[in-house]
Amino acid sequence: MNKTNLFSTQNPLSSLYTKEIALLELQDFMFDTMLPADDCVDWFCDRFDCSATDEVIDFVVDAHFAFHGE
């Protein structure tokens, strides 16, 4: 199954299921790269083909701070 198809027609944060999958992928990315939050937002938008809305930025930054214990 192509992971991109799961999110292509909807916002990755639109349902609990897709939000959890997006969070898991984001956490894997953050663990592998240890990049700052703004680079993680860029990756998230590229990965899930979405815009950097306030909701997306808040989601990624909150996940980043939680991941790094800030």
Short mmCIF file of C-alpha atoms in Angstrom, two decimals:
data_model
loop_
_atom_site.label_atom_id
_atom_site.label_comp_id
_atom_site.label_asym_id
_atom_site.label_seq_id
_atom_site.Cartn_x
_atom_site.Cartn_y
_atom_site.Cartn_z
CA MET A 1 0.00 0.00 0.00
CA ASN A 2 1.33 3.39 -0.92
CA LYS A 3 1.33 5.56 2.21
CA THR A 4 0.84 8.76 0.23
CA ASN A 5 -2.60 7.63 -0.96
CA LEU A 6 -3.84 7.51 2.61
CA PHE A 7 -3.51 11.28 2.94
CA SER A 8 -3.91 12.51 -0.63
CA THR A 9 -7.59 13.43 -0.40
CA GLN A 10 -7.77 14.68 3.15
CA ASN A 11 -6.02 16.69 5.80
CA PRO A 12 -3.60 14.41 7.71
CA LEU A 13 -5.04 15.83 10.93
CA SER A 14 -8.69 15.35 9.99
CA SER A 15 -9.29 12.12 11.88
CA LEU A 16 -7.81 10.41 14.90
CA TYR A 17 -6.54 7.53 12.76
CA THR A 18 -4.67 9.67 10.25
CA LYS A 19 -3.44 11.97 13.03
CA GLU A 20 -1.90 9.03 14.88
CA ILE A 21 -0.23 7.71 11.74
CA ALA A 22 1.09 11.18 10.93
CA LEU A 23 2.45 11.50 14.48
CA LEU A 24 4.22 8.14 14.28
CA GLU A 25 5.87 9.07 10.99
CA LEU A 26 6.80 12.48 12.36
CA GLN A 27 8.36 10.92 15.46
CA ASP A 28 10.37 8.51 13.31
CA PHE A 29 11.59 11.44 11.23
CA MET A 30 12.51 13.49 14.29
CA PHE A 31 14.37 10.54 15.82
CA ASP A 32 16.33 9.92 12.62
CA THR A 33 17.23 13.55 11.92
CA MET A 34 17.06 15.56 15.17
CA LEU A 35 16.16 18.64 13.11
CA PRO A 36 14.65 21.82 14.59
CA ALA A 37 10.88 22.31 14.63
CA ASP A 38 10.72 24.56 11.56
CA ASP A 39 12.46 21.93 9.42
CA CYS A 40 10.06 19.32 10.78
CA VAL A 41 7.11 21.48 9.67
CA ASP A 42 8.61 21.67 6.18
CA TRP A 43 9.09 17.90 6.09
CA PHE A 44 5.56 17.27 7.36
CA CYS A 45 4.02 19.49 4.68
CA ASP A 46 6.09 17.84 1.96
CA ARG A 47 5.40 14.33 3.23
CA PHE A 48 1.65 14.71 3.58
CA ASP A 49 1.15 17.21 0.75
CA CYS A 50 -0.51 19.81 2.94
CA SER A 51 -0.10 23.50 3.69
CA ALA A 52 1.53 24.89 6.81
CA THR A 53 -1.72 25.99 8.42
CA ASP A 54 -1.87 27.04 12.06
CA GLU A 55 -3.24 23.58 12.89
CA VAL A 56 -0.34 21.81 11.16
CA ILE A 57 2.29 24.09 12.69
CA ASP A 58 0.82 23.65 16.19
CA PHE A 59 0.67 19.87 15.73
CA VAL A 60 4.27 19.56 14.56
CA VAL A 61 5.72 22.02 17.08
CA ASP A 62 3.83 20.39 19.97
CA ALA A 63 5.06 16.96 18.85
CA HIS A 64 8.60 18.31 18.51
CA PHE A 65 8.59 19.82 22.01
CA ALA A 66 7.11 16.65 23.51
CA PHE A 67 9.61 14.47 21.68
CA HIS A 68 12.56 16.49 22.96
CA GLY A 69 11.13 16.91 26.46
CA GLU A 70 10.81 20.67 26.30
#
